[in-house]
Tab-separated table of C-alpha atoms in Angstrom:
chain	number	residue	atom	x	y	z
W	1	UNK	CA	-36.912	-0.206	-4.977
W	2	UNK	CA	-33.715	0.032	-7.691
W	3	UNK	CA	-34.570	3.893	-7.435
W	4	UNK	CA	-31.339	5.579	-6.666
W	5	UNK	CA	-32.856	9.121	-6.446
W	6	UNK	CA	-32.241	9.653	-2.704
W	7	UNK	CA	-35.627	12.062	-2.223
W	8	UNK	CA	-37.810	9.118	-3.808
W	9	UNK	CA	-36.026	6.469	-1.715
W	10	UNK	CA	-36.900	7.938	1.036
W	11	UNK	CA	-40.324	9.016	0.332
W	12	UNK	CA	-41.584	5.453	-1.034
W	13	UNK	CA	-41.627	3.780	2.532
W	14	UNK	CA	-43.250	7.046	3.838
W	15	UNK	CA	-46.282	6.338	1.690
W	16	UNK	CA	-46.089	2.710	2.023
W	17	UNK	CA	-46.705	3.293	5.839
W	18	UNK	CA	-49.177	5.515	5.981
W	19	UNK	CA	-51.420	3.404	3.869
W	20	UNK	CA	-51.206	0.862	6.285
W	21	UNK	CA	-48.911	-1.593	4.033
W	22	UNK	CA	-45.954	-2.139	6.207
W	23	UNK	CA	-46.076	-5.222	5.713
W	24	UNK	CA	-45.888	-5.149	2.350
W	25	UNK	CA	-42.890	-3.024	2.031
W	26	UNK	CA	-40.843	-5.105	4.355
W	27	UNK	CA	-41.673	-8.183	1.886
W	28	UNK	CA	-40.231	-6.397	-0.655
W	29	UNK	CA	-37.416	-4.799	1.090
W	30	UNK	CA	-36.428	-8.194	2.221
W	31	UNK	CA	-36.489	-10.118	-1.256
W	32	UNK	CA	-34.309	-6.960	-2.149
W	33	UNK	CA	-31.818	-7.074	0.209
W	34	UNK	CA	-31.970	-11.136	-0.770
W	35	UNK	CA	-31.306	-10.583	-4.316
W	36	UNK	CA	-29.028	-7.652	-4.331
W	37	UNK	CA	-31.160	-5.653	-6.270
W	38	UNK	CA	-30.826	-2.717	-3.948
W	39	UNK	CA	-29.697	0.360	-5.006
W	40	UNK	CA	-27.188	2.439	-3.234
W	41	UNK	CA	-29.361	4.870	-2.226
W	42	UNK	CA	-32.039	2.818	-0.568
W	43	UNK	CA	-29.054	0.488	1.172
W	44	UNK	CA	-28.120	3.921	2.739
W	45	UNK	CA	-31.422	4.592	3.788
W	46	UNK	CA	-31.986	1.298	4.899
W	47	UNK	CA	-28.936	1.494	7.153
W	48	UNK	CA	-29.859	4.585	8.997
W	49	UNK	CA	-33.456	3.490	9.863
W	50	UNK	CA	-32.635	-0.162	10.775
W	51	UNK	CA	-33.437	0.819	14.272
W	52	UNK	CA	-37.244	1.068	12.641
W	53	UNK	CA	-36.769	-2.349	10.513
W	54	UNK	CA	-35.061	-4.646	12.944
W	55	UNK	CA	-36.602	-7.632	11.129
W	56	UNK	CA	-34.416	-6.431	8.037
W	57	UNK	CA	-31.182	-5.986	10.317
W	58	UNK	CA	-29.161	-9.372	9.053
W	59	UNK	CA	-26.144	-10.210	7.832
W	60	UNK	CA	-26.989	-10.003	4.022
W	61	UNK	CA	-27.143	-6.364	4.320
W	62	UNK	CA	-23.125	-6.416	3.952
W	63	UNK	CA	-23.286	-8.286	0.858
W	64	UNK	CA	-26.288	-6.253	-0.387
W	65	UNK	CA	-24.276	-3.443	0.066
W	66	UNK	CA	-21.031	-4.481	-1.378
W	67	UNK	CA	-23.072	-5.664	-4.613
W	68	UNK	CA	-24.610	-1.927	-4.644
W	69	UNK	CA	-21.219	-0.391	-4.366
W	70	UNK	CA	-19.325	-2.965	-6.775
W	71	UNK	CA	-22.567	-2.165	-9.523
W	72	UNK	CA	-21.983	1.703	-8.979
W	73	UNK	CA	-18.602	1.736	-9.623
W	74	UNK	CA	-18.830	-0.245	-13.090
W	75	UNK	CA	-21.529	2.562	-14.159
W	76	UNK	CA	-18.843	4.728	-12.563
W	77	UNK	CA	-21.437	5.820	-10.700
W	78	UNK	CA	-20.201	9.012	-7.573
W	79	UNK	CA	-22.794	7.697	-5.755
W	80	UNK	CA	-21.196	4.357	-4.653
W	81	UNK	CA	-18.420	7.075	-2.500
W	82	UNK	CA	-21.638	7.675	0.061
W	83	UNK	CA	-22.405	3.905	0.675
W	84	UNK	CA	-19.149	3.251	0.840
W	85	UNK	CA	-18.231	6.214	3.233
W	86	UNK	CA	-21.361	5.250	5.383
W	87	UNK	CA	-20.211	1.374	5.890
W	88	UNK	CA	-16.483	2.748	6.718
W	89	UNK	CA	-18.036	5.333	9.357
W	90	UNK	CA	-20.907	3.564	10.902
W	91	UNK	CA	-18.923	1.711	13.508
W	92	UNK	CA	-22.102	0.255	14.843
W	93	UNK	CA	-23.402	-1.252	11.472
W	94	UNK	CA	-21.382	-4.572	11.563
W	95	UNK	CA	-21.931	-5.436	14.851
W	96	UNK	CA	-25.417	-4.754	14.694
W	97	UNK	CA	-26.171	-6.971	11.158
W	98	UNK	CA	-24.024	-9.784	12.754
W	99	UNK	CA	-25.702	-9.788	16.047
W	100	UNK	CA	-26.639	-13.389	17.366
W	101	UNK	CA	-25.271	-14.795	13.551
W	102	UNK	CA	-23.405	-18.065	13.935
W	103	UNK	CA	-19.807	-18.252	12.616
W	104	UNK	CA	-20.551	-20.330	9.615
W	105	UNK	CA	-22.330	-17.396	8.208
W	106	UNK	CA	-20.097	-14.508	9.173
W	107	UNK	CA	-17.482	-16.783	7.763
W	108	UNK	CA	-19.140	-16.897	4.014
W	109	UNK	CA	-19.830	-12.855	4.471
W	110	UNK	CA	-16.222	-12.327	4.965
W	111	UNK	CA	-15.108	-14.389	2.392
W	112	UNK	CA	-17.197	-12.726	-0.035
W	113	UNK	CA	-15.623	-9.132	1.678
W	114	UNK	CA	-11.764	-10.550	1.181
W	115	UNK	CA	-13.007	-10.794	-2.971
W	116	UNK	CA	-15.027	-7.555	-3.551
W	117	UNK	CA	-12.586	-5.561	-6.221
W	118	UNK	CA	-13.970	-2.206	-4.437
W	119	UNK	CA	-11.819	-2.064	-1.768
W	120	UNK	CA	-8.133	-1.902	-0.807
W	121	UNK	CA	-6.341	-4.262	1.226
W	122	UNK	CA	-6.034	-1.518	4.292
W	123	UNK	CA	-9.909	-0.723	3.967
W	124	UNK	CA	-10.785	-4.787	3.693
W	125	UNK	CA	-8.717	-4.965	6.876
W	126	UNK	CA	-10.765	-2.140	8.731
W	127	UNK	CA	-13.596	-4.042	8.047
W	128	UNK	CA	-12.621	-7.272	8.419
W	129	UNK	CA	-11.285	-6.249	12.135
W	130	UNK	CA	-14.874	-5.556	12.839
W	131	UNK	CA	-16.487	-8.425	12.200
W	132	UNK	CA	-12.944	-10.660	14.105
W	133	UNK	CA	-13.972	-8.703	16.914
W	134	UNK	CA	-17.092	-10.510	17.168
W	135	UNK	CA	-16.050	-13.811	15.499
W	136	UNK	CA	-12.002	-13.979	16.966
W	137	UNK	CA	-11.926	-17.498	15.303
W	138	UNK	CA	-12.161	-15.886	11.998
W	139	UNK	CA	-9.172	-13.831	12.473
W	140	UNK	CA	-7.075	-16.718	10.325
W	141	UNK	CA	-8.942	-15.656	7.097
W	142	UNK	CA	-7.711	-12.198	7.936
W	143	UNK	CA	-4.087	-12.976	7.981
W	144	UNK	CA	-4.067	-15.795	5.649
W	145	UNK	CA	-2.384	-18.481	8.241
W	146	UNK	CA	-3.912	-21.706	8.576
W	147	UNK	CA	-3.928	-22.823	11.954
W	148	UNK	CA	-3.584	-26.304	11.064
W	149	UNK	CA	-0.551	-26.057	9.250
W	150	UNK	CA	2.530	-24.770	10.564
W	151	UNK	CA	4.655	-22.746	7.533
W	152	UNK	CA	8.075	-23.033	7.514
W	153	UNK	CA	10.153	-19.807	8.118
W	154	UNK	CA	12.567	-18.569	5.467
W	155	UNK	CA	16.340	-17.761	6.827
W	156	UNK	CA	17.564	-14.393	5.437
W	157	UNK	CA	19.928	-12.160	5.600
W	158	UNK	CA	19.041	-8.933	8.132
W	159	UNK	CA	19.978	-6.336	4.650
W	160	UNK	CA	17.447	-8.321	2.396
W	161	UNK	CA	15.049	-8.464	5.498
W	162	UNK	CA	15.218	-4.279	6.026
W	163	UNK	CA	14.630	-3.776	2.469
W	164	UNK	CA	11.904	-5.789	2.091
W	165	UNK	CA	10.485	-4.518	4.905
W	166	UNK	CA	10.806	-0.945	3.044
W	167	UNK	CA	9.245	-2.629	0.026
W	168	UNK	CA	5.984	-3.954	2.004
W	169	UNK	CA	5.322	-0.304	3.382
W	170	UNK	CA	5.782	1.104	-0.622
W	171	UNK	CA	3.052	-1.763	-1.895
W	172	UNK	CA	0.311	-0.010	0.616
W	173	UNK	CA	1.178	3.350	-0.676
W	174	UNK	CA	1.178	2.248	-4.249
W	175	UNK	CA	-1.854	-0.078	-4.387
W	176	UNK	CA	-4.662	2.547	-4.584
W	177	UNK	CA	-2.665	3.398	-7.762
W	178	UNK	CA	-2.052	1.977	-11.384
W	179	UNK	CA	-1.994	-1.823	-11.556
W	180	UNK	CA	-3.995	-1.928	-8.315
W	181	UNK	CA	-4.841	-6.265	-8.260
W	182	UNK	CA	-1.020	-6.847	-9.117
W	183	UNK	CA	0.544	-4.773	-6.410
W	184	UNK	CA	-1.966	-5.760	-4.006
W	185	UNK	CA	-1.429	-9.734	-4.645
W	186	UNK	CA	2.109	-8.870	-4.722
W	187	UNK	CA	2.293	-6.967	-1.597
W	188	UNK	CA	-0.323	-9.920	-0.014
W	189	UNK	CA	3.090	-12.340	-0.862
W	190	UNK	CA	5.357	-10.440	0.396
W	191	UNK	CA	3.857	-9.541	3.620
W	192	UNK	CA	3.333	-13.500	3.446
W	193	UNK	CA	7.109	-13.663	3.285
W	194	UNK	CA	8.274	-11.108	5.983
W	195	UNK	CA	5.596	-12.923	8.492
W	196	UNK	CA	7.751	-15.863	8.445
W	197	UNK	CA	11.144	-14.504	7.623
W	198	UNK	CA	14.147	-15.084	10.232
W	199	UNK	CA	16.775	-12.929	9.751
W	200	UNK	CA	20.488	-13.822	10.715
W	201	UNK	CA	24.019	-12.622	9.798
W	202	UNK	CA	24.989	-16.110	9.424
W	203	UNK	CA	27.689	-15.840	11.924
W	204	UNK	CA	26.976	-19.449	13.636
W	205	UNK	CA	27.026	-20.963	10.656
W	206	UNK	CA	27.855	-24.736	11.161
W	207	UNK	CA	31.624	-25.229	9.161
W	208	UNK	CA	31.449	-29.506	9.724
W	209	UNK	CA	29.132	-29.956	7.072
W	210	UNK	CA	27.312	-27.607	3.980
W	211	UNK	CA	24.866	-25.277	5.549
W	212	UNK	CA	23.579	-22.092	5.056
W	213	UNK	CA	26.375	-19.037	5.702
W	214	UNK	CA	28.909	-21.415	4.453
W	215	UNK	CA	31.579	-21.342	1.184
W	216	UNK	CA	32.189	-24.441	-0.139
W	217	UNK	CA	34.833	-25.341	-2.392
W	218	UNK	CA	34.268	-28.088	-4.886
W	219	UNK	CA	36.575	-30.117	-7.370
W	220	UNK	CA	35.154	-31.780	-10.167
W	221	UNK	CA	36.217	-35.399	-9.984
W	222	UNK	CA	37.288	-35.424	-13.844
W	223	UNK	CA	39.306	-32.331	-14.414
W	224	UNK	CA	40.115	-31.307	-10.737
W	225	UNK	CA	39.353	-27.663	-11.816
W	226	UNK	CA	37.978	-26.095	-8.350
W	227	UNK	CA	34.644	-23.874	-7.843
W	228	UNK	CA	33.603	-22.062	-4.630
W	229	UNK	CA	30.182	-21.480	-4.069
W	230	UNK	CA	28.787	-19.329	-0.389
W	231	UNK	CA	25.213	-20.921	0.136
W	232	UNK	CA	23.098	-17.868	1.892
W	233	UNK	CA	19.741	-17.357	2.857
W	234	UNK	CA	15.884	-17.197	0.727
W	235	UNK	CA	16.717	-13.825	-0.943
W	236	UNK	CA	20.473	-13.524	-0.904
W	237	UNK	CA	20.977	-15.300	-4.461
W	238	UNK	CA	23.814	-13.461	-6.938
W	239	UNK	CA	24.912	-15.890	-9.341
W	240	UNK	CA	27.538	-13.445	-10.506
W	241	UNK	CA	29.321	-13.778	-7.164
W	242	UNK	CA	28.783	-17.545	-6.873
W	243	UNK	CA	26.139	-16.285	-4.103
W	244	UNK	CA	23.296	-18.993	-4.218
W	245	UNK	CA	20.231	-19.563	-1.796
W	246	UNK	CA	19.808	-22.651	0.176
W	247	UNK	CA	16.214	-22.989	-1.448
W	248	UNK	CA	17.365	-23.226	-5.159
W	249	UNK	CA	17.967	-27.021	-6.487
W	250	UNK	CA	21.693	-26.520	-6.462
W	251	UNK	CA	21.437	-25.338	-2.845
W	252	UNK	CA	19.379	-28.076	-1.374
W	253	UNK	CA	21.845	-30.925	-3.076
W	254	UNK	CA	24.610	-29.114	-1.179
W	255	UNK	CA	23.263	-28.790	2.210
W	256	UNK	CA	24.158	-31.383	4.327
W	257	UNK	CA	27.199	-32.553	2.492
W	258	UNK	CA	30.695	-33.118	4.683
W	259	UNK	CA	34.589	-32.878	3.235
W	260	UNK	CA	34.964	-36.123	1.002
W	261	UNK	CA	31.313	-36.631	0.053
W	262	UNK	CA	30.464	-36.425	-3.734
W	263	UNK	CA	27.393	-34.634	-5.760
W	264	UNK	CA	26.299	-34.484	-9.196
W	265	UNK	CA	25.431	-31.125	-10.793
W	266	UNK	CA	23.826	-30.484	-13.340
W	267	UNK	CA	26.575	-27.805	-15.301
W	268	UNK	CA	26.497	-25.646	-19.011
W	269	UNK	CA	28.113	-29.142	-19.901
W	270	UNK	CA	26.332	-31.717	-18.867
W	271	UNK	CA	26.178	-33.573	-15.625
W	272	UNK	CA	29.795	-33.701	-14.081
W	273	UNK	CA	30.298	-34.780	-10.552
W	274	UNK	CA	32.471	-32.749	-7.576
W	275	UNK	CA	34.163	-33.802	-4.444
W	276	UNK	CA	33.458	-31.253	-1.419
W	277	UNK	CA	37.133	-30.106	-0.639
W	278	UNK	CA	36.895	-27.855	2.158
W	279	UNK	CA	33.973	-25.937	3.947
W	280	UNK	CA	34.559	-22.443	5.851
W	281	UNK	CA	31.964	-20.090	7.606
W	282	UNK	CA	30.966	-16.978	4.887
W	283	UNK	CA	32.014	-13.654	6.119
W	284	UNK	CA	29.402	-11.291	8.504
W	285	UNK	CA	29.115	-9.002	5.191
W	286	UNK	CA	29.206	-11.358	2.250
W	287	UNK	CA	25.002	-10.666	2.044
W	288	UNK	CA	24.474	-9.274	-1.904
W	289	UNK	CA	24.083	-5.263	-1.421
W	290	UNK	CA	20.339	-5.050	-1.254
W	291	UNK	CA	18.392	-3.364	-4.769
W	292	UNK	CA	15.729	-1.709	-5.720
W	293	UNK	CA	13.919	-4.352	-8.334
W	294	UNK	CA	14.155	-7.717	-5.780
W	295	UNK	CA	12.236	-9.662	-8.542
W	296	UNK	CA	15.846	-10.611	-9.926
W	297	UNK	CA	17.126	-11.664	-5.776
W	298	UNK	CA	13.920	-13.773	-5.880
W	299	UNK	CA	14.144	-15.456	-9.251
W	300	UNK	CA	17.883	-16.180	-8.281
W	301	UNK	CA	16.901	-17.475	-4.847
C-alpha cells in the first residue's frame, strides 16, 4: 500500500473487493494509516472514498497525511503539492476525521500540525481554524496565550508601534522565502509583541517620581558632574541620545525614584553613585525616529 502510482492505488482496493476480501484490505489500510506508511497517493484516494470506508474516517488520517506530505517533500517529491492541495481544499475533511473525537486527541493532532516543517504559518492557521471551530477550547494553542497566565503588556511609543506593525505584515510576505524557520519564529515573536503592546505618546507621564516618558537628571555624589537620561518605552532605546527603555537594568533601578533619593550604577568606571536632581515630563516627539533593522532598538531596549 506504499505504491504511489495513482492508477495502481486505485486499482488495488478494486480487486481486493471483488474477491470478497474487504475485510482484509481495511486491516491493512488501517495498520497503514496507524503507522504512517501511507503513501501520498493512496492518502488521496483514501480521502475521496471515505464516504465508502467510514470505519477508516479518524483522526490519524491528518497525521498520516502530514507524514506523507513531510516524506514527499524530503524526496522532493511534486507529488506531495496534490495531498497537500486536497487537505487545503476539502473543507469537509477535518470536520469529518474529527467527528465525535474528544479534545484530548484533537489537542495532540494539532500539536503535531503547529510542528510539521511543510507548512507556513498562514496555511497552519487555515487549518488550525478548522479544527478550533470544532474544539473552541483549543483556540489558545492557536494564538500562543495561555489562559492561565495573564502577560504583561509592553508600553511603547505609537512610531515604534506603526513600524512594527509594518514589520509583522513584511515577515508573512517573506516567510515562504529564504531562511523560512527564522523569519517565521521571528515573525511568531513579534506578533507575540504587538498582541500585548500599548502604545502612548507619553504625554501623562507622572513628573513626582522616575517613570516612563520622563528625563531625569542625575549628579554623581563624588564629582557632582550631571547626566540626563529620558526613560521611554520597550522599543524606544538610543543610547546615543541618552534614550533608554524602562525594561533595561538601568531603567528598572530608576523607575520609581523621587528628587533626593540615591542609586548606584554600574558606569565605564566602576560603580559610582548619583543623587536624582530634578525630574521633568519628556517631550510628545522625543520617541527615536523609527528604522528599518529594529534588532539594534531591541537589543538597546
Amino acid at each position: 500500500m506504499g505504491s504511489n502510482n495513482s492508477r495502481l492505488v486505485t486499482q488495488i482496493p478494486k480487486i481486493f473487493v471483488e474477491n470478497g476480501r474487504v475485510d482484509e484490505l481495511q486491516t491493512m489500510l488501517e495498520r497503514a494509516v496507524r503507522e504512517h506508511s501511507t503513501s501520498s497517493e493512496l492518502m488521496i484516494w483514501l480521502c475521496r472514498e471515505r464516504a465508502n470506508w467510514p470505519k477508516l474516517v479518524t483522526p490519524e488520517i491528518l497525521p498520516a497525511i502530514l507524514s506523507a506530505i513531510e516524506r514527499d517533500q524530503h524526496n522532493e517529491a511534486s507529488r506531495s503539492s496534490r495531498l497537500r492541495d486536497l487537505l487545503l481544499e476539502d473543507r469537509d475533511l477535518i470536520s469529518d476525521v474529527f467527528a465525535g473525537t474528544d479534545v484530548s486527541v484533537a489537542r495532540d493532532i494539532m500539536r503535531r500540525l503547529l510542528l510539521t516543517p511543510v507548512f507556513d504559518g498562514l496555511t497552519k492557521r487555515s487549518l488550525m481554524a478548522r479544527m478550533i471551530k470544532l474544539y473552541p477550547e483549543l483556540e489558545s494553542m492557536a494564538t500562543g496565550a495561555q489562559p492561565e497566565e495573564k502577560a504583561e503588556s509592553l508600553i511603547v511609543s505609537w512610531s515604534s508601534l506603526h513600524n512594527y506593525g509594518d514589520l509583522r505584515e513584511n515577515f508573512e510576505f517573506k516567510a515562504a522565502k529564504q531562511m523560512q524557520a527564522v523569519l517565521m519564529r521571528r515573525k511568531s515573536e513579534l506578533e507575540h509583541m504587538l498582541h500585548h503592546a500599548r502604545g502612548t505618546d507619553f504625554s501623562n507621564a507622572d513628573t513626582t517620581q522616575i517613570s516612563i516618558g520622563t528625563i531625569v537628571t542625575l549628579r554623581e555624589v563624588d564629582s557632582g558632574q550631571e547626566e540626563s537620561y529620558t526613560v521611554l518605552g520597550a522599543w524606544d532605546g538610543d543610547p546615543e541620545r541618552h534614550i533608554i527603555s524602562y525594561q533595561t537594568a538601568i531603567g528598572q533601578l530608576l523607575l520609581g525614584k523621587k528628587p533626593g533619593d540615591r542609586v548606584t550604577l554600574n558606569t565605564d568606571h566602576g560603580n559610582a553613585t548619583y543623587e536624582v536632581t530634578e525630574i521633568r515630563a519628556a517631550p510628545i516627539d522625543v520617541a527615536p525616529t523609527p528604522v528599518e533593522d529594529h534588532g539594534v532598538a531591541l537589543s538597546a531596549g
